[in-house]
Short mmCIF file of C-alpha atoms in Angstrom, two decimals:
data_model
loop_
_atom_site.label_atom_id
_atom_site.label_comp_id
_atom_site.label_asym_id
_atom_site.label_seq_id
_atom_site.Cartn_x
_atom_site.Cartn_y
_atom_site.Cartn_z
CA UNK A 38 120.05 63.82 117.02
CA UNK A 39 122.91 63.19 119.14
CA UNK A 40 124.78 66.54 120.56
CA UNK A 41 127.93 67.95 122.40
CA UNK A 42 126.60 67.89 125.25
CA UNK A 43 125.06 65.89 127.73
CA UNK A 44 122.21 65.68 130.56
CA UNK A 45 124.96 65.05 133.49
CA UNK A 46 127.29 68.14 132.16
CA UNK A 47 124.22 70.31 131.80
CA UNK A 48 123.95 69.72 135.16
CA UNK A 49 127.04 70.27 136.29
CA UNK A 50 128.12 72.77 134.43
CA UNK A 51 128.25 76.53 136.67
CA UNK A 52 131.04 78.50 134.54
CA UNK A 53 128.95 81.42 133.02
CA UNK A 54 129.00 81.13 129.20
CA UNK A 55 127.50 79.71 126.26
CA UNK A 56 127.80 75.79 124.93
CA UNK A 57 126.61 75.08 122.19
CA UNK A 58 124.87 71.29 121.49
CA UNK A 59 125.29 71.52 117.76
CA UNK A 60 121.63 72.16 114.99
CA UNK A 61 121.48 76.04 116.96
CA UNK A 62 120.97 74.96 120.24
CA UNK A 63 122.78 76.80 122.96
CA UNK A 64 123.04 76.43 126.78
CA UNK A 65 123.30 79.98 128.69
CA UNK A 66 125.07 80.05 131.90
CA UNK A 67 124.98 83.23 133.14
CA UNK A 68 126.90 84.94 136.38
CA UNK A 69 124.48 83.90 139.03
CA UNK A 70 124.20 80.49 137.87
CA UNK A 71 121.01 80.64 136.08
CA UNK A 72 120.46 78.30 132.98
CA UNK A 73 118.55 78.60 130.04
CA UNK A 74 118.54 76.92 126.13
CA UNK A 75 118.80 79.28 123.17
CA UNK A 76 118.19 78.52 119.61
CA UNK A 77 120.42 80.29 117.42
CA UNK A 78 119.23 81.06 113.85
CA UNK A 79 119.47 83.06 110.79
CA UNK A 80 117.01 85.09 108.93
CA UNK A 81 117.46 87.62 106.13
CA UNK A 82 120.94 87.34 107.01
CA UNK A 83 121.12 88.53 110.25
CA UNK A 84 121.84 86.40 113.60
CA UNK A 85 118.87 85.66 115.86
CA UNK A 86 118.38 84.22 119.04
CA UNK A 87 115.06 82.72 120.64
CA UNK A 88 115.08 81.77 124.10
CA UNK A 89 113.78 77.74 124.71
CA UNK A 90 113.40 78.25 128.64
CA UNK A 91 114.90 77.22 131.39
CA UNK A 92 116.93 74.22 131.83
CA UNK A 93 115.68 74.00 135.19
CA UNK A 94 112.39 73.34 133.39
CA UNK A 95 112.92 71.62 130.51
CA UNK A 96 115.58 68.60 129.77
CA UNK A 97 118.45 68.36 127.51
CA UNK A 98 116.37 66.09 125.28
CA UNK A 99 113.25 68.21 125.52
CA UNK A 100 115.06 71.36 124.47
CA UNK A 101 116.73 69.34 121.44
CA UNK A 102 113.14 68.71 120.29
CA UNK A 103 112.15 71.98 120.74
CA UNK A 104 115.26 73.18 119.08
CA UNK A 105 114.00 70.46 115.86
CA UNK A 106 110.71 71.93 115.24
CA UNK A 107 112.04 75.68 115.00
CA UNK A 108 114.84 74.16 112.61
CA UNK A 109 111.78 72.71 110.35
CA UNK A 110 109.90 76.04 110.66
CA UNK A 111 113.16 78.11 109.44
CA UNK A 112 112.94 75.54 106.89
CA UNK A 113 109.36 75.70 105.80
CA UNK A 114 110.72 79.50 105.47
CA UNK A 115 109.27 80.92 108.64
CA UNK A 116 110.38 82.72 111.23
CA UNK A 117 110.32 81.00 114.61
CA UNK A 118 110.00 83.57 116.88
CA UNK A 119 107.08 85.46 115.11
CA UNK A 120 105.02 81.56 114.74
CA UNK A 121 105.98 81.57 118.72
CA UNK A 122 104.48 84.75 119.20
CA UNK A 123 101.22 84.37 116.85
CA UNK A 124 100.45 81.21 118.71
CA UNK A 125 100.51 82.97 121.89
CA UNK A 126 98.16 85.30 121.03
CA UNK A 127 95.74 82.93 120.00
CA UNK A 128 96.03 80.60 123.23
CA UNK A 129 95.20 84.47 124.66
CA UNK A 130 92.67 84.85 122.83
CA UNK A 131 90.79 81.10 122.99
CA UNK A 132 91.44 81.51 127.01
CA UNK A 133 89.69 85.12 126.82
CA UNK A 134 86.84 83.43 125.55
CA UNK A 135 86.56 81.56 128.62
CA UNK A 136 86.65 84.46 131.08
CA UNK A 137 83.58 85.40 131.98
CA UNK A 138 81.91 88.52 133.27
CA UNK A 139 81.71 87.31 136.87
CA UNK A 140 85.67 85.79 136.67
CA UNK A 141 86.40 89.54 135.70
CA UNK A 142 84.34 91.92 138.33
CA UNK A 143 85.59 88.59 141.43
CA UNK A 144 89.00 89.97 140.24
CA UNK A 145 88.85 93.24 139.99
CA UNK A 146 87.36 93.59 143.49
CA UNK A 147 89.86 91.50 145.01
CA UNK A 148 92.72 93.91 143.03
CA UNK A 149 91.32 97.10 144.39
CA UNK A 150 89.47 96.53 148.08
CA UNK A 151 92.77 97.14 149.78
CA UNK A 152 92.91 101.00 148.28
CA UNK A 153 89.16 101.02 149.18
CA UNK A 154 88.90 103.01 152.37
CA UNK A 155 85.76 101.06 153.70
CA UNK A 156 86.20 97.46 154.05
CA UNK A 157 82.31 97.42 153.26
CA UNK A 158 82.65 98.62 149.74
CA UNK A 159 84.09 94.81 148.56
CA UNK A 160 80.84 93.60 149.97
CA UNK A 161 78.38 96.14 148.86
CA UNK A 162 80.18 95.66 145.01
CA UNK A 163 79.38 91.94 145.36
CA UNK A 164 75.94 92.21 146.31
CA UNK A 165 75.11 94.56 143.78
CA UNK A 166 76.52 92.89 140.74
CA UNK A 167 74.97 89.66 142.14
CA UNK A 168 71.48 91.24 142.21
CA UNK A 169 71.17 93.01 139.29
CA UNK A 170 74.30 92.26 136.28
CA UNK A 171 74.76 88.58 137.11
CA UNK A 172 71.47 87.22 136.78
CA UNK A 173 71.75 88.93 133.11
CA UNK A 174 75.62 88.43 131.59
CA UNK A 175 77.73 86.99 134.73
CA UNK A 176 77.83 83.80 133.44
CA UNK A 177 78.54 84.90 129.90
CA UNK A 178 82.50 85.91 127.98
CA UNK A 179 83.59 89.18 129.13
CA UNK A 180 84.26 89.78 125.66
CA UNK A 181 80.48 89.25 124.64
CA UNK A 182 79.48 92.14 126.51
CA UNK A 183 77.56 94.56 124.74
CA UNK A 184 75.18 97.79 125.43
CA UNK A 185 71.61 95.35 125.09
CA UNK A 186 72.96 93.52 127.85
CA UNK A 187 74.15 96.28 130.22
CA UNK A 188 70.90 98.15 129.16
CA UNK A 189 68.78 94.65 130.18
CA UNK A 190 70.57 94.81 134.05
CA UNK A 191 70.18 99.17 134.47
CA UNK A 192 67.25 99.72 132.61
CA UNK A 193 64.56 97.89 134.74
CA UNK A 194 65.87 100.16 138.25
CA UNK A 195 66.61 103.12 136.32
CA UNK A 196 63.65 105.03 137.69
CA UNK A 197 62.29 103.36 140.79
CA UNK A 198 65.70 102.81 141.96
CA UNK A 199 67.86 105.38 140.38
CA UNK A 200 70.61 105.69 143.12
CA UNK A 201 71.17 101.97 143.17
CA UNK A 202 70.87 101.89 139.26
CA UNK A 203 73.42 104.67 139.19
CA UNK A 204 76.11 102.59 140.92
CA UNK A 205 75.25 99.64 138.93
CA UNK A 206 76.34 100.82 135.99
CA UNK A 207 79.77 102.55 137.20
CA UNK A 208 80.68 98.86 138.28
CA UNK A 209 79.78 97.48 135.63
CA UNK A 210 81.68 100.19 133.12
CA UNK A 211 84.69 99.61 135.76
CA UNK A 212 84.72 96.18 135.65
CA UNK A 213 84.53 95.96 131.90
CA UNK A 214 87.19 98.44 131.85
CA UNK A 215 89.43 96.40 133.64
CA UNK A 216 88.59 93.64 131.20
CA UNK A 217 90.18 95.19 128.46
CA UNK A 218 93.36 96.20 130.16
CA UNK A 219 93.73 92.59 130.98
CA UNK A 220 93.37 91.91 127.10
CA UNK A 221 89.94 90.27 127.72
CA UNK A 222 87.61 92.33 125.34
CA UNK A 223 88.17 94.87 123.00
CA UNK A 224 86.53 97.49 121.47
CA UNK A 225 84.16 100.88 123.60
CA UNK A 226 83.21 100.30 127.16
CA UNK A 227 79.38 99.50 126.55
CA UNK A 228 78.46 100.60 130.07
CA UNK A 229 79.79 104.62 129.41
CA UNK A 230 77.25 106.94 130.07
CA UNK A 231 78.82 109.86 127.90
CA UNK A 232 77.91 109.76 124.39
CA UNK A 233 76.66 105.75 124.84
CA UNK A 234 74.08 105.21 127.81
CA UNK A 235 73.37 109.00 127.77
CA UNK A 236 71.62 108.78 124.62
CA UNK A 237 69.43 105.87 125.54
CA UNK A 238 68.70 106.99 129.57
CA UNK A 239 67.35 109.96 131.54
CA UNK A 240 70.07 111.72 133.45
CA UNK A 241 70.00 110.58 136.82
CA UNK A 242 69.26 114.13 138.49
CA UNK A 243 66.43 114.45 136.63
CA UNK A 244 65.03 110.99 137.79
CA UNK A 245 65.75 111.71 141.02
CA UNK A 246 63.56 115.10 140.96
CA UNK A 247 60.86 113.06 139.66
CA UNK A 248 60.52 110.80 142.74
CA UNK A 249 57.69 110.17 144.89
CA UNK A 250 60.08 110.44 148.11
CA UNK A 251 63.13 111.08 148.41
CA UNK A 252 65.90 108.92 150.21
CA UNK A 253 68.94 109.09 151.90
CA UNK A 254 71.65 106.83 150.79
CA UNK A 255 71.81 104.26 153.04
CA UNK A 256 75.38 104.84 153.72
CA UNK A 257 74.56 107.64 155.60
CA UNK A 258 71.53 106.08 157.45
CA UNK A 259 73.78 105.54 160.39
CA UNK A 260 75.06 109.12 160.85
CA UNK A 261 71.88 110.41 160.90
CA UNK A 262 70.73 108.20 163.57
CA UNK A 263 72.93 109.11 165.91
CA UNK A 264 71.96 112.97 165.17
CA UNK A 265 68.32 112.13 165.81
CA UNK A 266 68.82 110.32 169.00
CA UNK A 267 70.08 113.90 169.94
CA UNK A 268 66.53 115.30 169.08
CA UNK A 269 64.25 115.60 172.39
CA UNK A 270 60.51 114.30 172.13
CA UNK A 271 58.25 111.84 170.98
CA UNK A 272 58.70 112.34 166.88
CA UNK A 273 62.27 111.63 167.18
CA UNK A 274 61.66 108.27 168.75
CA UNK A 275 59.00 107.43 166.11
CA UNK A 276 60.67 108.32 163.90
CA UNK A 277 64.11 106.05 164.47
CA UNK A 278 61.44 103.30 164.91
CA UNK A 279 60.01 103.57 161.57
CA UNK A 280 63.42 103.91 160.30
CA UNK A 281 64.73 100.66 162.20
CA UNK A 282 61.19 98.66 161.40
CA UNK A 283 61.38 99.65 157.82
CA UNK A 284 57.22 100.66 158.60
CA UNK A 285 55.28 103.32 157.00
CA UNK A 286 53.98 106.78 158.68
CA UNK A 287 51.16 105.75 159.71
CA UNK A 288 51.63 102.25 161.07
CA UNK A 289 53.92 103.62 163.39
CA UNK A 290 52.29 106.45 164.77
CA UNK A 291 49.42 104.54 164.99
CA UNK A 292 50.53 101.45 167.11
CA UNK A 293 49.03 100.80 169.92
CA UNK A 294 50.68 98.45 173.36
CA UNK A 295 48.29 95.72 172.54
CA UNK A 296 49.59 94.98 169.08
CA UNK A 297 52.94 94.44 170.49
CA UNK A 298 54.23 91.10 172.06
CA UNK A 299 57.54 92.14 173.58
CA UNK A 300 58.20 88.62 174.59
CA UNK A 301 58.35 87.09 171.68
CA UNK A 302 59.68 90.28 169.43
CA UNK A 303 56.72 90.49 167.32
CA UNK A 304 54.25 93.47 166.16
CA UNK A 305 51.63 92.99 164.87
CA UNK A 306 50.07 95.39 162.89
CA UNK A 307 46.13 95.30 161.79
CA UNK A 308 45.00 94.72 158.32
CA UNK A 309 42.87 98.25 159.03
CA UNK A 310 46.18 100.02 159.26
CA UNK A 311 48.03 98.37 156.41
CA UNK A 312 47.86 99.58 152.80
CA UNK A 313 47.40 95.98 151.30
CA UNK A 314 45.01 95.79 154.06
CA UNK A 315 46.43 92.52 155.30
CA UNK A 316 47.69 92.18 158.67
CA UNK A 317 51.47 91.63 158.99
CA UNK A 318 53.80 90.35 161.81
CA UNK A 319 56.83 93.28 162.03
CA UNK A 320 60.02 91.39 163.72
CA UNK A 321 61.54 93.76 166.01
CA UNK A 322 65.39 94.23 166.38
CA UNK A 323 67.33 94.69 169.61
CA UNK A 324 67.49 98.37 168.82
CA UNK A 325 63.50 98.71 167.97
CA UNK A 326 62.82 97.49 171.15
CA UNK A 327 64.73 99.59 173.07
CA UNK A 328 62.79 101.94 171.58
CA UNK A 329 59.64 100.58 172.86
CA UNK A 330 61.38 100.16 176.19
CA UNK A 331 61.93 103.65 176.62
CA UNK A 332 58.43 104.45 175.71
CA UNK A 333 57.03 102.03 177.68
CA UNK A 334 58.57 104.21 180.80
CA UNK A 335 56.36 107.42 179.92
CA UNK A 336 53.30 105.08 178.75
CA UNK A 337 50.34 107.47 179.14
CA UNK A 338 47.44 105.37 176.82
CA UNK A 339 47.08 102.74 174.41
CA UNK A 340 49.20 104.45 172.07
CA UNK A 341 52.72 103.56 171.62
CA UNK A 342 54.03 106.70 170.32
CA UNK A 343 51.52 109.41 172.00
CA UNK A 344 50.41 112.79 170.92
CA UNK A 345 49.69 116.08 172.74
CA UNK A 346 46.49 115.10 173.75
CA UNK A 347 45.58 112.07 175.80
CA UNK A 348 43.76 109.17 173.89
CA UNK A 349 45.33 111.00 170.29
CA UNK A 350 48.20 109.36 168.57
CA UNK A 351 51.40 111.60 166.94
CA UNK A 352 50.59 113.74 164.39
CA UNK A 353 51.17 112.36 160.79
CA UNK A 354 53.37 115.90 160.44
CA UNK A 355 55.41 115.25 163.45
CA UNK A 356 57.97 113.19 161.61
CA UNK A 357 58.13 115.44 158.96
CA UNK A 358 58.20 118.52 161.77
CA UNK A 359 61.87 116.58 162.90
CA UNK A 360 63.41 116.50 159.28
CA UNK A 361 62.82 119.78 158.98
CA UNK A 362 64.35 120.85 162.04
CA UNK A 363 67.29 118.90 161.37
CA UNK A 364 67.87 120.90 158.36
CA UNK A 365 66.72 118.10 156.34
CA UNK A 366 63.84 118.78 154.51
CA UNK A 367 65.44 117.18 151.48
CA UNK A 368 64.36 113.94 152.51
CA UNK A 369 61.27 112.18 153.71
CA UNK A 370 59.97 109.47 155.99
CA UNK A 371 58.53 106.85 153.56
CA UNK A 372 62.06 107.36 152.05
CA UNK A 373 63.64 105.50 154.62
CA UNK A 374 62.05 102.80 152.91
CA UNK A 375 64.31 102.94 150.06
CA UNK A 376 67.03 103.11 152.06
CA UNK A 377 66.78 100.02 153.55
CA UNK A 378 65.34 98.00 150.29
CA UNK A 379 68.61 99.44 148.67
CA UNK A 380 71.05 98.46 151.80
CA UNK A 381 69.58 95.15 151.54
CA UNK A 382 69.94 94.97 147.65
CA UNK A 383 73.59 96.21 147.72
CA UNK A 384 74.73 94.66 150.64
CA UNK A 385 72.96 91.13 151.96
CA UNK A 386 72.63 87.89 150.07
CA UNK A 387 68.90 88.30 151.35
CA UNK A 388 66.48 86.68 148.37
CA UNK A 389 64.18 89.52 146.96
CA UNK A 390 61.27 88.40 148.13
CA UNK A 391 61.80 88.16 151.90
CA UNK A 392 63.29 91.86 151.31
CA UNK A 393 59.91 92.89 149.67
CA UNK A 394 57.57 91.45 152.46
CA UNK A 395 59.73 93.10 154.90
CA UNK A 396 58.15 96.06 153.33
CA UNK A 397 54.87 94.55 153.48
CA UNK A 398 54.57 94.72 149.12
CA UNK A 399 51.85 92.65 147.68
CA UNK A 400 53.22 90.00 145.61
CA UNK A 401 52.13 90.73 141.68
CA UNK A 402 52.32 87.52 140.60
CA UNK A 403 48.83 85.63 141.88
CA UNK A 404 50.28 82.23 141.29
CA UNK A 405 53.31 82.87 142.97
CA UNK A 406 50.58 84.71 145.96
CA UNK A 407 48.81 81.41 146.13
CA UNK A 408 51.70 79.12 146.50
CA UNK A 409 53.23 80.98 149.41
CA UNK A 410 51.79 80.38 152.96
CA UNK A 411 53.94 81.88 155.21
CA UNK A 412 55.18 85.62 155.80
CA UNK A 413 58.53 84.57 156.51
CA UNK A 414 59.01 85.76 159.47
CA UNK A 415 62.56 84.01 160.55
CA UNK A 416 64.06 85.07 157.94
CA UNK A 417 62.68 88.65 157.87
CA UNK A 418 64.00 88.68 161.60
CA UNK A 419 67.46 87.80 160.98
CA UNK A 420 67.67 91.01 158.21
CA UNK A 421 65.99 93.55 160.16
CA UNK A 422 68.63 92.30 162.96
CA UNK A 423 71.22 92.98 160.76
CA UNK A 424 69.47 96.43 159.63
CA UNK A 425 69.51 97.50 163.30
CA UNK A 426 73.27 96.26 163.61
CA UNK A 427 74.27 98.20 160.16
CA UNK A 428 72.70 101.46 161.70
CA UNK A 429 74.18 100.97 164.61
CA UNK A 430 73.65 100.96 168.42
CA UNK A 431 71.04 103.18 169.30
CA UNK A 432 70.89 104.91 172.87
CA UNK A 433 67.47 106.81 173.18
CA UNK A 434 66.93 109.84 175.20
CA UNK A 435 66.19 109.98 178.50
CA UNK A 436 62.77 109.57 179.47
CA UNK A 437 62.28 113.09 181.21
CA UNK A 438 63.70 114.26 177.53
CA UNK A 439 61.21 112.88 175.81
CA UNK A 440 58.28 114.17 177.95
CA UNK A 441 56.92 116.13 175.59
CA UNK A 442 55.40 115.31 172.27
CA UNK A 443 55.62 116.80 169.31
#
């Protein structure tokens, strides 16, 4: 319908008041200039007002439409403002539906890394919710969410990998937290360990007691390198190679100069020596080798890493023997292992499987066993380069310090 005012006097029009088009429409000019339509209305006798927008934003003939349809809703007997208001929480709730898991923990990272006082932590969150909650409800509604799912992702690690699983499931209960702040689900947090998870999982100190060796968190891994490049002797040095190599005990300690090709970065240990008793090419990092460089300087037999006696390799105690004197008889050797399988699992993109034959694991499946030929030995380089480079540089002893061995 035609009205009192028009598009070119909207326009113009900077003296703060309102003016008024005629059917309840308004135009608000306020002190500053800003513009805005107003639908004026009555319900249950008392005046009402319902803002339209901005005239910036929508045109004199777009707000007289708008201003029509809440004229036939007051006349259908409805108030305008409360059908406004029930259709925005439905477009809420339809576009919750489409926000998945993943959409929720991307932005919830990217909301709190800057309070995060290790730029790492962004990272390690990533890689952890892309290894072990993704693959199971990433790609599903935030809202769908429930304990069976969070259950499928923690369950599986709880035990072998309790520290890992442990973080896993703060994350996720954060995430999902965050979720329904935002208004994206509703209802308990399915990922709460008191009085929810607790009831279906061992406590996590009590898994940890049960464990075959126990690992340092591989957040500390670094620190503690440093402190055993303090350490005089033989042990120490073995030790930081197992730890860099990602090797068991005795592998290590029994390694002689021929199985290593220092040109090419490769040792290779014997099937004899191996606990799947298959032979298996060990990349080694900048920082292994200047391991081996250092021992190379005091070489006094075939062995690599030499005991007391001549023609005797370390003791299988002697690695332990360090721990201990470094106050840390908490931990042990083979746990090192853990420590790296969880760095990589928290913090690389590195597939599963290269990860495991870095470890040397047999593969359980025999199909999948029979279809792979190679060991994978490019790709295992590149991690264990950037498992040297996460621990950090490593400066061994001098070789007069390391005379002795343990």
């Amino acid at each position: 319908m035609a009205g009192k005012l028009t598009a070119l006097a909207v326009q113009r029009q900077k003296t703060p008041g309102m003016y008024g088009d005629g059917g309840g429409l308004w135009l608000q000019v306020t002190g500053k200039g800003a513009k805005s339509w107003i639908f004026r209305f009555t319900l249950h006798g008392k005046a009402r007002e319902m803002g339209l927008g901005s005239a910036n934003t929508f045109s004199l003939a777009e707000a007289r439409e708008n201003a029509l349809a809440c004229r036939k809703l007051r006349a259908e007997g409805h108030d305008p403002i409360e059908v406004r208001n029930c259709q925005r929480q439905e477009a809420a709730i339809e576009a919750a539906k489409a926000v998945t898991f993943r959409d929720c923990a991307t932005a919830y990272i990217e909301a709190h890394k800057a309070g995060w006082s290790n730029p790492k932590h962004a990272a390690q969150w990533t890689a952890t919710l892309e290894t072990y909650a993704y693959p199971v409800f990433g790609s599903l509604p935030v809202r769908g969410v429930d304990t069976a799912l969070v259950m499928r992702a923690v369950e599986p690690i709880w035990t072998s990998k309790s520290e890992t699983a442990g973080r896993v499931r703060g994350r996720i209960e954060a995430v999902l937290d965050w979720a329904s702040t935002r208004g994206y689900r509703m209802g308990e947090n399915p990922a709460r360990w008191k009085g929810h998870l607790a009831n279906l999982l061992p406590k996590q100190s009590r898994v940890r007691q049960v464990e075959h060796h126990p690992a340092l968190p591989f957040d500390e891994v670094p620190a503690f390198l440093r402190s055993v490049a303090n350490q005089p002797g033989t042990a120490a040095r073995a030790l930081t190679f197992v730890i860099l190599t990602a090797t068991r005990t005795g592998e290590v300690i029994g390694a002689r100069w021929a199985e290593i090709d220092r040109a090419s970065g490769v040792w290779t240990v014997p099937a004899n020596r191996m606990k799947a008793r298959t032979e298996h090419r060990v990349p080694l990092s900048a920082g292994a080798q200047t391991i081996l460089a250092a021992m190379a300087e005091i070489r006094i037999d075939e062995f690599v890493f030499p005991g007391g006696k001549r023609g005797r390799p370390l003791s299988n105690m002697a690695m332990l023997a360090v721990l201990k004197r470094m106050g840390r008889a908490d931990i042990t050797v083979h746990g090192f292992r853990s420590s790296f399988r969880d760095w990589a699992s928290e913090t690389t993109h590195v597939p599963s499987d290269v990860v495991e034959m870095a470890l040397a694991h047999t593969i359980d499946s025999k199909v999948e066993a029979a279809y792979r030929r190679g060991d994978l030995l490019p790709k295992r380089r590149a991690l264990m380069d950037d498992w040297a480079a996460y621990c950090g540089a490593y400066h061994p002893s001098a070789p007069a310090e390391m005379a002795g061995a343990d």
